Coordinates of C-alpha atoms in Angstrom, one line a residue:
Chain A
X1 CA 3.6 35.3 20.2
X2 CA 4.4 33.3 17.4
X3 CA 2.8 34.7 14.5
X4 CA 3.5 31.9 12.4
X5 CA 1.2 29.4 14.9
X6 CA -2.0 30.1 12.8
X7 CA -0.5 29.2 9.2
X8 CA 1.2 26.4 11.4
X9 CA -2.1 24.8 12.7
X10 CA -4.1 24.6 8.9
X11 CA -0.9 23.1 7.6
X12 CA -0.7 20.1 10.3
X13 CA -4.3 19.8 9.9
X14 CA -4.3 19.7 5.9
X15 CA -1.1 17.3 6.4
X16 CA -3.2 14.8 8.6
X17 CA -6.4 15.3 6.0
X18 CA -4.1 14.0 3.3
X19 CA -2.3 11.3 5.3
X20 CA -6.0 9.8 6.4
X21 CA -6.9 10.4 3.0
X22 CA -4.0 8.0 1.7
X23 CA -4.6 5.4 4.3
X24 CA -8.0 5.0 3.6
X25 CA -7.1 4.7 -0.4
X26 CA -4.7 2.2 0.6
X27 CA -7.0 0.3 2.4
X28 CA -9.7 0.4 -0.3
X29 CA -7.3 -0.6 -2.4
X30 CA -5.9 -3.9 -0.1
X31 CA -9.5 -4.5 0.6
X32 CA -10.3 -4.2 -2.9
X33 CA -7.4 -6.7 -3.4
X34 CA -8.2 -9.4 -0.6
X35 CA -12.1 -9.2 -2.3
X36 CA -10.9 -11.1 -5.2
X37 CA -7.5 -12.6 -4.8
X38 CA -8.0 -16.6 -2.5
X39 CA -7.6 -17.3 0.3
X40 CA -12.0 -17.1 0.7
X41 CA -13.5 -17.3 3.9
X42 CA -16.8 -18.5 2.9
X43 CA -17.9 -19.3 6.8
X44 CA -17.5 -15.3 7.3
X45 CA -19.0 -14.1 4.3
X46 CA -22.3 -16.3 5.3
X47 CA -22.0 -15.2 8.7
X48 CA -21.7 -11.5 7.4
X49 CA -24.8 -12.0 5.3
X50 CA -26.6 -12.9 8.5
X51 CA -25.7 -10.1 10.4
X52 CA -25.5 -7.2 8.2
X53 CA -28.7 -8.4 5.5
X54 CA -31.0 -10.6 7.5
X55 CA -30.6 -9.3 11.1
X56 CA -31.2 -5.7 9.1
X57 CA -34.7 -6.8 7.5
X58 CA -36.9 -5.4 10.8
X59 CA -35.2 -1.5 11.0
X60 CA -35.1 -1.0 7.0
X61 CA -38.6 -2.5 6.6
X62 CA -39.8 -0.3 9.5
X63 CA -38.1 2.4 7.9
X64 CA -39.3 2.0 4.6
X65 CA -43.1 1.4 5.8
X66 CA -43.2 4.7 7.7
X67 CA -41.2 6.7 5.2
X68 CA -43.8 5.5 2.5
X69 CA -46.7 6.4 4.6
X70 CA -45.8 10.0 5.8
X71 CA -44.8 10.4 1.7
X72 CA -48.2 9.6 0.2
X73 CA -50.0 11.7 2.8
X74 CA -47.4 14.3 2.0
X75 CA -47.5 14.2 -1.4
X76 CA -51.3 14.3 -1.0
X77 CA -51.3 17.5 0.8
X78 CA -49.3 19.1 -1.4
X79 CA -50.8 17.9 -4.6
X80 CA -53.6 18.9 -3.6
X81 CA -52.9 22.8 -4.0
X82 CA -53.1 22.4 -7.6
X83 CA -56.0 19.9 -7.9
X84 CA -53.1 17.2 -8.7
X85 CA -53.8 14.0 -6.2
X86 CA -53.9 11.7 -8.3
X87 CA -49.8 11.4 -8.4
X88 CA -49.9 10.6 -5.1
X89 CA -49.2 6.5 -6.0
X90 CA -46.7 8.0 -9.0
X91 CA -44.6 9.9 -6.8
X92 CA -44.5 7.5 -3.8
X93 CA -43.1 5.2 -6.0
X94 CA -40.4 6.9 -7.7
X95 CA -39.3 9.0 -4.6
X96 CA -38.9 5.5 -3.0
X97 CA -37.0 3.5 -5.4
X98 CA -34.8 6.3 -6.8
X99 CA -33.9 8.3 -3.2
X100 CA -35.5 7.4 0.1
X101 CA -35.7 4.1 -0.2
X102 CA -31.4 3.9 -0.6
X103 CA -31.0 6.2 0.9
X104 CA -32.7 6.2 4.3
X105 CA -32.1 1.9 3.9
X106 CA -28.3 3.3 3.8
X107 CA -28.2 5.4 6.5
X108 CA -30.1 3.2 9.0
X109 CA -28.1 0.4 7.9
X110 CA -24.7 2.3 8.6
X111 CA -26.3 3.2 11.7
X112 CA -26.5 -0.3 12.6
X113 CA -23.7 -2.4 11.2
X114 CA -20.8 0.6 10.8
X115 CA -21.3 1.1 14.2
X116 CA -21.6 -3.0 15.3
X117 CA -18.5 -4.1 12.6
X118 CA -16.1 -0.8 14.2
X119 CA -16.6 -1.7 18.0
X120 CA -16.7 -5.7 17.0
X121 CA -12.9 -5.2 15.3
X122 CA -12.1 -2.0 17.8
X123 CA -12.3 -4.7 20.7
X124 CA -10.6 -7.3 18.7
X125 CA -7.9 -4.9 18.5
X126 CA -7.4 -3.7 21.6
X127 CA -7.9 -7.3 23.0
X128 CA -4.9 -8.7 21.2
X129 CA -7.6 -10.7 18.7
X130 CA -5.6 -9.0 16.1
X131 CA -2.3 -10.2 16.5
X132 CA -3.6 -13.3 17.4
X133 CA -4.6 -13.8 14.1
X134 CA -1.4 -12.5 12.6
X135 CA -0.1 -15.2 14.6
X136 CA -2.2 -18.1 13.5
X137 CA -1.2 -17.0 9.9
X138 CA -4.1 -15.5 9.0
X139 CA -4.1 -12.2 7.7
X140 CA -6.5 -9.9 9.3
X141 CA -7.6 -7.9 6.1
X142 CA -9.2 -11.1 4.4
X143 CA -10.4 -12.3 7.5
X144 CA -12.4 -9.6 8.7
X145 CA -12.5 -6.9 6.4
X146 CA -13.2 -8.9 2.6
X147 CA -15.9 -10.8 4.1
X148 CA -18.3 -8.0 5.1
X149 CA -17.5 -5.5 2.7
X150 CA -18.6 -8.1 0.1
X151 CA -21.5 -9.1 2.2
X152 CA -22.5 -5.8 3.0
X153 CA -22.0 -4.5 -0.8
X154 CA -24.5 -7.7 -2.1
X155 CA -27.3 -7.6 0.7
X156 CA -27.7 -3.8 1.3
X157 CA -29.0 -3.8 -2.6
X158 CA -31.6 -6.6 -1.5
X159 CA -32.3 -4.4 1.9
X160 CA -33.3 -1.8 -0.4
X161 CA -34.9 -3.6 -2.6
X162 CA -37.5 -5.4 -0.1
X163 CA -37.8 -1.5 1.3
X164 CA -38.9 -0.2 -2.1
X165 CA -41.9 -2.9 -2.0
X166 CA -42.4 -1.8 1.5
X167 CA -42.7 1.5 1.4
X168 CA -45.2 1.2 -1.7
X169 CA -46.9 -0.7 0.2
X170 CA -47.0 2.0 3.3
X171 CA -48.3 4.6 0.8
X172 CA -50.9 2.3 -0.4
X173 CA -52.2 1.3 2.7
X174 CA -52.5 5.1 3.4
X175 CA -53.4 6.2 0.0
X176 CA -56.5 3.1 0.1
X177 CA -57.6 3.7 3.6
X178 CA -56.8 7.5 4.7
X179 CA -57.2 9.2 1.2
X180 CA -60.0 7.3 -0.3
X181 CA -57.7 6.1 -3.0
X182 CA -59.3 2.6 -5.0
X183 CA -57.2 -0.3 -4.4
X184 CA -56.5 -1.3 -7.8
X185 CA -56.3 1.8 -9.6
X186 CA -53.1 2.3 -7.0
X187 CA -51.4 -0.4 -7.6
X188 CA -52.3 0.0 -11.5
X189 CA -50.8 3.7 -11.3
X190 CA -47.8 2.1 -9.6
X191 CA -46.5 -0.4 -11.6
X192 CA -47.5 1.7 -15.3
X193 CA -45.2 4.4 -13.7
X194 CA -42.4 2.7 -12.6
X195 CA -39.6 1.9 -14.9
X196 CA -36.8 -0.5 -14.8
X197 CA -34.2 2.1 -14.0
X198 CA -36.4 3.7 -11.7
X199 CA -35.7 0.5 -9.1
X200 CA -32.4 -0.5 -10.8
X201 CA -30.4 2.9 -10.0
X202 CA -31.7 3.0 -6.0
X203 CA -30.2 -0.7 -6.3
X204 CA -26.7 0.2 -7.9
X205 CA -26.8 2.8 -4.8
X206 CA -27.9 0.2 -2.7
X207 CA -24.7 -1.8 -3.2
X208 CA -22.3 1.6 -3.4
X209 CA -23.9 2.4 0.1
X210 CA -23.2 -0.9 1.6
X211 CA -19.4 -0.7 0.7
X212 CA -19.4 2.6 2.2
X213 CA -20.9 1.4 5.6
X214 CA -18.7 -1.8 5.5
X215 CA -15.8 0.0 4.7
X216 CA -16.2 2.6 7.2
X217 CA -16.8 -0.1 9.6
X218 CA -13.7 -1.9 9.4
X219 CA -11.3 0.8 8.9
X220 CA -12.1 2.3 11.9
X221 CA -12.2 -0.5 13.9
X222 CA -8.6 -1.4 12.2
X223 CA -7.6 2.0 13.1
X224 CA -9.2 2.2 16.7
X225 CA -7.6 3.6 19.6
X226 CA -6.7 2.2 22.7
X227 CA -9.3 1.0 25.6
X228 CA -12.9 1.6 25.6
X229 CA -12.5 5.0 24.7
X230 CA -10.4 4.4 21.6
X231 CA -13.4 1.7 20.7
X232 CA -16.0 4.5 21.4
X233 CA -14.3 7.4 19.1
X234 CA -13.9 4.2 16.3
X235 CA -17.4 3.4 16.5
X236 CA -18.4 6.9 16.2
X237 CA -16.1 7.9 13.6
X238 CA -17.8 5.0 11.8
X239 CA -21.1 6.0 11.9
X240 CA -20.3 9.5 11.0
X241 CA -18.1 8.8 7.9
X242 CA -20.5 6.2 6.7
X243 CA -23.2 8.8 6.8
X244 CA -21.8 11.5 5.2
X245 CA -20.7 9.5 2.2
X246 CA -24.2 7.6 2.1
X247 CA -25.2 11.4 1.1
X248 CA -22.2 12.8 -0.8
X249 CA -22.1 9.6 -2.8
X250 CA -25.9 9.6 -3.4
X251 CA -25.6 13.2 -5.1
X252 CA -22.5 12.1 -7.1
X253 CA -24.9 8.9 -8.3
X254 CA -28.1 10.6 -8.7
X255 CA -26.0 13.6 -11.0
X256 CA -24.1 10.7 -12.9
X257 CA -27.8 8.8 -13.5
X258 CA -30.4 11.6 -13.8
X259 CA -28.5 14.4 -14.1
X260 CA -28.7 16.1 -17.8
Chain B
X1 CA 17.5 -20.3 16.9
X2 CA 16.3 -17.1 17.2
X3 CA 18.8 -13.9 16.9
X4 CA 18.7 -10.3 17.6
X5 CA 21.4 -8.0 15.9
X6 CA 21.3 -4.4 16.9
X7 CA 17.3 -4.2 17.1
X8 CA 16.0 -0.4 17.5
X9 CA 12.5 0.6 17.5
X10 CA 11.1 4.3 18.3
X11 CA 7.9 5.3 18.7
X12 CA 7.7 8.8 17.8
X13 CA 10.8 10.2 19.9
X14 CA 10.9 7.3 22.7
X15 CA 13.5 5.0 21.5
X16 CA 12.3 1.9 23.6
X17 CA 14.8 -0.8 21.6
X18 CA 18.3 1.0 21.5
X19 CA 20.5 -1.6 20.0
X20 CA 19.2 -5.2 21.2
X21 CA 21.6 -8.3 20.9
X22 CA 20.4 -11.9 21.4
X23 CA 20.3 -15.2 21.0
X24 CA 18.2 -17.7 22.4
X25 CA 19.7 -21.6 21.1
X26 CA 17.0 -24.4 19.3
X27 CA 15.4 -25.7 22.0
X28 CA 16.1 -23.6 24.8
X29 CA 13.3 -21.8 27.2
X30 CA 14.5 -18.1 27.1
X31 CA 12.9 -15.2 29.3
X32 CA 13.2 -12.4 29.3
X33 CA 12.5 -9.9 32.4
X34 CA 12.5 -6.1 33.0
X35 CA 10.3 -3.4 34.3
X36 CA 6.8 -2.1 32.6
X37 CA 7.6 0.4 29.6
X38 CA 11.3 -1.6 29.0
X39 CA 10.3 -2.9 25.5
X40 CA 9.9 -6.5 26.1
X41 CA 6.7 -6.8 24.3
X42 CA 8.0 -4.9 21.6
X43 CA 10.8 -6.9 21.2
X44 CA 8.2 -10.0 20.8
X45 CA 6.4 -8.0 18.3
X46 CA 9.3 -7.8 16.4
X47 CA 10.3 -11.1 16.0
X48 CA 7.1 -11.9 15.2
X49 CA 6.8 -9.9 12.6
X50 CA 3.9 -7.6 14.2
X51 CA 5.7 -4.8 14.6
X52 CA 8.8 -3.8 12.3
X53 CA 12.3 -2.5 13.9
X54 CA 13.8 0.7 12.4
X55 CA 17.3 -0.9 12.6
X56 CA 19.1 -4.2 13.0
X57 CA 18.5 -7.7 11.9
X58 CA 16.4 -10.8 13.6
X59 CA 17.3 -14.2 12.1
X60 CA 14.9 -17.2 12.8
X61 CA 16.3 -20.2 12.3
X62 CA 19.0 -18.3 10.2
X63 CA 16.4 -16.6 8.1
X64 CA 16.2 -13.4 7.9
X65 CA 12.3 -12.1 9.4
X66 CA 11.6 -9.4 6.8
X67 CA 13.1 -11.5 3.8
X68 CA 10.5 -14.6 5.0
X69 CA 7.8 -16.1 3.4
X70 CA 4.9 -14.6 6.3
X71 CA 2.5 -17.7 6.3
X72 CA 5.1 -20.4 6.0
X73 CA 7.4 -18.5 9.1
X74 CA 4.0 -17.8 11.5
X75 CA 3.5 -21.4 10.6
X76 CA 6.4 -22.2 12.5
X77 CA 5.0 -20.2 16.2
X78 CA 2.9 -20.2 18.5
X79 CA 1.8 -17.7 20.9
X80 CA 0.2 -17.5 24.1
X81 CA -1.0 -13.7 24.9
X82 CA -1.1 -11.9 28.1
X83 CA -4.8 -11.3 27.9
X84 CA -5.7 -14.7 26.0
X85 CA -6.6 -13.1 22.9
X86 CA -9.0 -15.4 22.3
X87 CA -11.6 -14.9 19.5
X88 CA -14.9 -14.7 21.8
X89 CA -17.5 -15.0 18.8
X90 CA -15.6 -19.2 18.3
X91 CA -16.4 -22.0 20.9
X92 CA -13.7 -23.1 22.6
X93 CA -12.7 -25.9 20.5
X94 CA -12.7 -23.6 17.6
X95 CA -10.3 -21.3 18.9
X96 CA -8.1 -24.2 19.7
X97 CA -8.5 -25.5 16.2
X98 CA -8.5 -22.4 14.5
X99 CA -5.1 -22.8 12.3
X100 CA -6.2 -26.7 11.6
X101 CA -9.7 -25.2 10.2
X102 CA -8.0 -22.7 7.4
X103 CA -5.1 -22.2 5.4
X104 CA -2.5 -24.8 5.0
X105 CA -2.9 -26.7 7.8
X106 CA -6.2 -27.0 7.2
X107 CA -7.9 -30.7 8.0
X108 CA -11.7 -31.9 8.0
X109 CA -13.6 -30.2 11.2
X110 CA -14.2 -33.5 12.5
X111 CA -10.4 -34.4 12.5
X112 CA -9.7 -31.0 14.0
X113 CA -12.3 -30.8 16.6
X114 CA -10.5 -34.4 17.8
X115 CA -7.4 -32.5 18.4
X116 CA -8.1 -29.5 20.0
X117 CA -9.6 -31.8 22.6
X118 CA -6.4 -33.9 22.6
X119 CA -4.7 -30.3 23.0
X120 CA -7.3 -29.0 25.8
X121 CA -7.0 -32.5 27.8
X122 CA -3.1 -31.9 28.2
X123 CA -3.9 -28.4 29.2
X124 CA -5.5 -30.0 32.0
X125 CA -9.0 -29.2 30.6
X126 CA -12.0 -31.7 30.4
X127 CA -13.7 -32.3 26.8
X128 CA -17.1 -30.6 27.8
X129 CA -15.7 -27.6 28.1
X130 CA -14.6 -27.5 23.7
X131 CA -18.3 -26.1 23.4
X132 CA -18.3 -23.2 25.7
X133 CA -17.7 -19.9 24.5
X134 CA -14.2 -18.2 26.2
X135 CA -16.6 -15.6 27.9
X136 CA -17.6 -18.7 30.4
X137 CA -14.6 -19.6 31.1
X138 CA -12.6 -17.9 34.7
X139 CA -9.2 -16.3 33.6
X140 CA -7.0 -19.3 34.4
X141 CA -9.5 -21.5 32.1
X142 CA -8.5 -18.7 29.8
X143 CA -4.9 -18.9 29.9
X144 CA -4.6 -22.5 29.6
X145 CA -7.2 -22.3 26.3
X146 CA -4.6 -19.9 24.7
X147 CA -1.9 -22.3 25.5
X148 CA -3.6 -25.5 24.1
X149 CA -4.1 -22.9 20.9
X150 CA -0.7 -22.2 21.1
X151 CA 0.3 -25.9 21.1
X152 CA -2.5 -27.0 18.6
X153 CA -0.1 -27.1 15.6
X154 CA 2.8 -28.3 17.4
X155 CA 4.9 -25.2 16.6
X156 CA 8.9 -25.0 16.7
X157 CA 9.3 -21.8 18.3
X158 CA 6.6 -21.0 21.3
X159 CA 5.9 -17.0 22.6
X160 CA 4.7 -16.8 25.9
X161 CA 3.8 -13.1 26.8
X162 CA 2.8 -12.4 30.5
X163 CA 1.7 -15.7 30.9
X164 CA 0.7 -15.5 34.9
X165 CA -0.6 -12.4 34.8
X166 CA -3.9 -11.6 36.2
X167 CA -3.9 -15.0 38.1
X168 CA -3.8 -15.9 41.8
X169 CA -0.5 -17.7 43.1
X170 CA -1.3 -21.5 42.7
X171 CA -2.9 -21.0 39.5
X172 CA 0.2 -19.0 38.3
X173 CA 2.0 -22.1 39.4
X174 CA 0.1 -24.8 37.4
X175 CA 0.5 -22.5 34.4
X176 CA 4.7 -22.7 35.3
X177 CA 4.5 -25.9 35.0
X178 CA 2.7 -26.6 32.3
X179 CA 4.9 -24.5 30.2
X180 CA 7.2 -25.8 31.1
X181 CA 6.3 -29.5 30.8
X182 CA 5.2 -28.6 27.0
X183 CA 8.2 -26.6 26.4
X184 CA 10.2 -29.8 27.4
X185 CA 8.2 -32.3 25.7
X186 CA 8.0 -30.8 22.1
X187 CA 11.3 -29.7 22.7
X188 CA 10.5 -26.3 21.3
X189 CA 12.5 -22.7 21.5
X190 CA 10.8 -20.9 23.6
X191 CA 10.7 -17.1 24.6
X192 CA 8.7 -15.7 27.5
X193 CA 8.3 -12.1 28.8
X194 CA 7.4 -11.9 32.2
X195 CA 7.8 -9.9 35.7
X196 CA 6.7 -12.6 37.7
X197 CA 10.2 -14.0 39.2
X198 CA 8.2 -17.2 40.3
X199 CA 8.0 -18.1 36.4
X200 CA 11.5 -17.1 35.7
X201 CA 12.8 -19.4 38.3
X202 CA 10.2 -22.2 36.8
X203 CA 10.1 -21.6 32.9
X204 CA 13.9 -20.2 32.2
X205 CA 16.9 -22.2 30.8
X206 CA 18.5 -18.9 30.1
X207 CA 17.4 -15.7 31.4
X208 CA 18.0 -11.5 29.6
X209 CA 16.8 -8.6 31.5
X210 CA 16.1 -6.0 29.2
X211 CA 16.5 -2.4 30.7
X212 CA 16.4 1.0 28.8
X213 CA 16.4 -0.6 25.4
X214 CA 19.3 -2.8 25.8
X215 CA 19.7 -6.1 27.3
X216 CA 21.4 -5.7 30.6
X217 CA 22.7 -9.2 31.6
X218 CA 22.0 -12.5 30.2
X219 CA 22.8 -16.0 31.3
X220 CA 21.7 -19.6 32.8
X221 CA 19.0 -19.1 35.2
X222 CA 21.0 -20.7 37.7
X223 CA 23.5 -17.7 37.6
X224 CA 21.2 -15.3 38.2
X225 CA 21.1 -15.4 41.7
X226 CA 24.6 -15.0 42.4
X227 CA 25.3 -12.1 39.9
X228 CA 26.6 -8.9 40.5
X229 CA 24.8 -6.7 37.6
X230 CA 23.0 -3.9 39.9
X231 CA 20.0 -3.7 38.0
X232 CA 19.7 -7.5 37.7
X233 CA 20.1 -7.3 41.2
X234 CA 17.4 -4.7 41.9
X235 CA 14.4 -6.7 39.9
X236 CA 15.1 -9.9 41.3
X237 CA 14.9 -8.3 44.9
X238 CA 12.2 -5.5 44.4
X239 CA 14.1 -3.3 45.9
X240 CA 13.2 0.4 45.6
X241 CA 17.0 1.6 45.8
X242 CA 19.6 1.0 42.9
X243 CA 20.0 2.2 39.9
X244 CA 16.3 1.2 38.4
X245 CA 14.6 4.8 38.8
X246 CA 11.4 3.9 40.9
X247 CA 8.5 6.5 40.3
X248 CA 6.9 6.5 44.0

């Protein structure tokens, strides 16, 4: 037996970390570049802002609703072991705006369009749609992949945004109807709490979140395998990668904005 | 004129392109012919700048592939794939029109939409059918979209890559002729990769055979027939014995 095989294996697998590694800098960086250098698509972009904002409104704003409703009657609950439940608006609001809100906006979004852009440019791959476009001069990169990045990175910011107002607005229906909270005085807590940066940083993590999902999106799909399989593994790659960056990135932003 | 100078390509440690030398004169309709696995769409690829040899030189029109300008050089092809390749998400007209809606050739939609249904009409396909999506279409309808998208920005050079494939007899024999009507008329280079000896015998001025990453014989279509090259020999009969390993 070779007893080198072990030390082997870990090197081939750090060697293929660090080439994925590269090729995904590289194509940040290309994407990056095809962003702001012309040719524009504009008919993609717009068409990307359609599928990845609008056609995400129903599953972030069902998100949002139910994540702010299960929070206040959390929050509740737990406030109340210390005679506290009057935070209950208070805290809704900030853990919205600052972390679920992104956050959960993020990873239902990535659930939905890293997955929908990765098969989308998987089977355009795999059907030859690819080279077409090579072939019709048209480079592939600023066709497909600069549109929706940019889309995604501008409208995942609003996603989150109309899911901060309607997750406040889950807690207060439960706050007003289930735990005898006074209309008024809610919202009045709510909006005396909040502060600009409270809403503004889940925003900047909004748009960071929706160049992760975008970007995850189209690299795999760029990178996808052959036949339905190949699409499969790119679509789930997607998903996966887009997730675990939502979160790794959202401790990197919440440290570089809150941390002391 | 296109030219092939020593072209190798390895994937990994298959060399499929061991050395590839050809030429295929302005206007001329070359094919090219071998078994599956042989290289031929690599050696497409190539040319087209899709995929990149590891040796040799390819010369279009005396200019050197790798040293051209990309957009002005594609701007010079077309291409109709095996499969179609056609973007499914764009009607039918779009897909036609797609180089005359973007880039440099770009014109006013209305303008453009007129001539992909020019382009459609002398595919033998009637003007309704510019606002169907290719998913409605049958495979045949398919092919002959791809070639009207091929033909939309009347190209000099013209890549036809499997075009019968996946179609029954007669249809395979409009789609002959049509190629090779088009090739005629625009007077275009043209290079086709094909099994399908029925479109050899219809599409070819000049016929290669490419076998084991070299080109194996070459010459006028009407010499084919009556060569003596054993592995030309073999494809053009389908026969089993010779010196064309056949995996049973």
């Amino acid at each position: 037996m070779d007893v080198t095989a072990p030390v082997a294996s870990i090197g081939r697998s750090t060697l293929r970390t660090i080439a994925a590694l590269g090729r995904l800098s590289i194509f940040t960086g290309q994407t990056l570049r095809h962003i702001l250098l012309p040719p524009y698509y504009p008919r993609e972009f717009w068409h990307a802002v359609i599928a990845i904002g609008w056609l995400s409104l129903p599953v972030v704003g069902m998100t949002a609703v139910f994540t702010g409703a299960a929070l206040a009657l959390q929050i509740y609950a737990g406030s109340n072991r210390f005679g506290a439940e009057s935070v209950v608006p208070q805290i809704v609001a900030i853990g919205m705006t600052r972390e679920l809100g992104p956050v959960l906006g993020g990873l239902m979004v990535a659930a939905r369009v890293a997955s929908s852009i990765a098969a989308e440019i998987g089977t355009m791959k795999v059907t030859e749609q690819i080279d077409a476009l090579v072939t019709l001069s048209t480079n592939p990169m600023k066709y497909l992949t600069a549109p929706r990045v940019l889309a995604a990175t501008l409208t995942v910011p609003v996603l989150v945004g109309v899911g901060d107002v309607i997750g406040i607005m889950g807690g207060y229906l439960v706050g007003t109807s289930r735990l005898g909270f006074n209309e008024a005085a809610y919202l009045k807590n709510t909006f005396d709490f909040l502060q600009f940066w409270d809403v503004g940083s889940g925003l900047v993590k909004g748009a960071a979140f929706g160049f992760l999902i975008a970007l995850m999106g189209c690299y795999f799909g760029m990178h996808s395998g052959r036949g339905a399989q190949g699409v499969g593994a790119a679509v789930k790659s997607a998903v996966v990668a887009a997730s675990v960056l939502i979160l790794a990135s959202n401790y990197l932003l919440t440290e570089a904005f809150f941390g002391s | 004129m296109i030219e092939l100078r020593g072209v190798s390509k390895s994937f990994g440690d298959f060399a499929v392109l061991r050395g590839v030398d050809l030429v295929i004169p302005k206007g001329k309709s070359m094919v090219i012919i071998g078994g599956s696995g042989t290289g031929k769409s690599v050696t497409l690829k190539s040319v087209l700048g899709l995929i990149k040899p590891d040796s040799g030189t390819i010369l279009v029109n005396g200019e050197d592939v790798e040293q051209a300008h990309r957009d002005t050089f594609l701007s010079h092809f077309g291409m109709l794939f095996q499969g179609g390749a056609l973007f499914d998400s764009m009607t039918v007209w779009e897909n036609v029109a797609f180089r005359l809606l973007r880039g440099s050739l770009k014109r006013p939609r209305g303008e453009a939409r007129e001539i992909a249904i020019d382009k459609l009409r002398r595919v033998g396909l009637r003007a309704k059918v510019a606002d169907q999506y290719p998913g409605e279409l049958s495979g045949g309808m398919q092919k002959r979209v791809g070639l009207a998208r091929a033909i939309a920005a009347e190209p000099q050079i013209i890549f036809f890559d499997e075009p019968t494939t996946g179609l029954d007899p007669i249809m395979s024999g409009v789609i002959n002729d049509l190629i090779r009507e088009i090739v005629v008329e625009m007077g275009a280079t043209a290079m086709t990769i094909t099994h399908d000896m029925t479109s050899v015998r219809a599409i070819a001025d000049k016929v290669a055979m490419l076998h084991d990453g070299v080109i194996q014989w070459t010459g006028p279509v009407g010499d084919m027939d009556a060569a003596d090259d054993p592995y030309l020999r073999q494809f053009i009969t389908g026969s089993a014995e010779g010196p064309i390993e056949a995996v049973r």
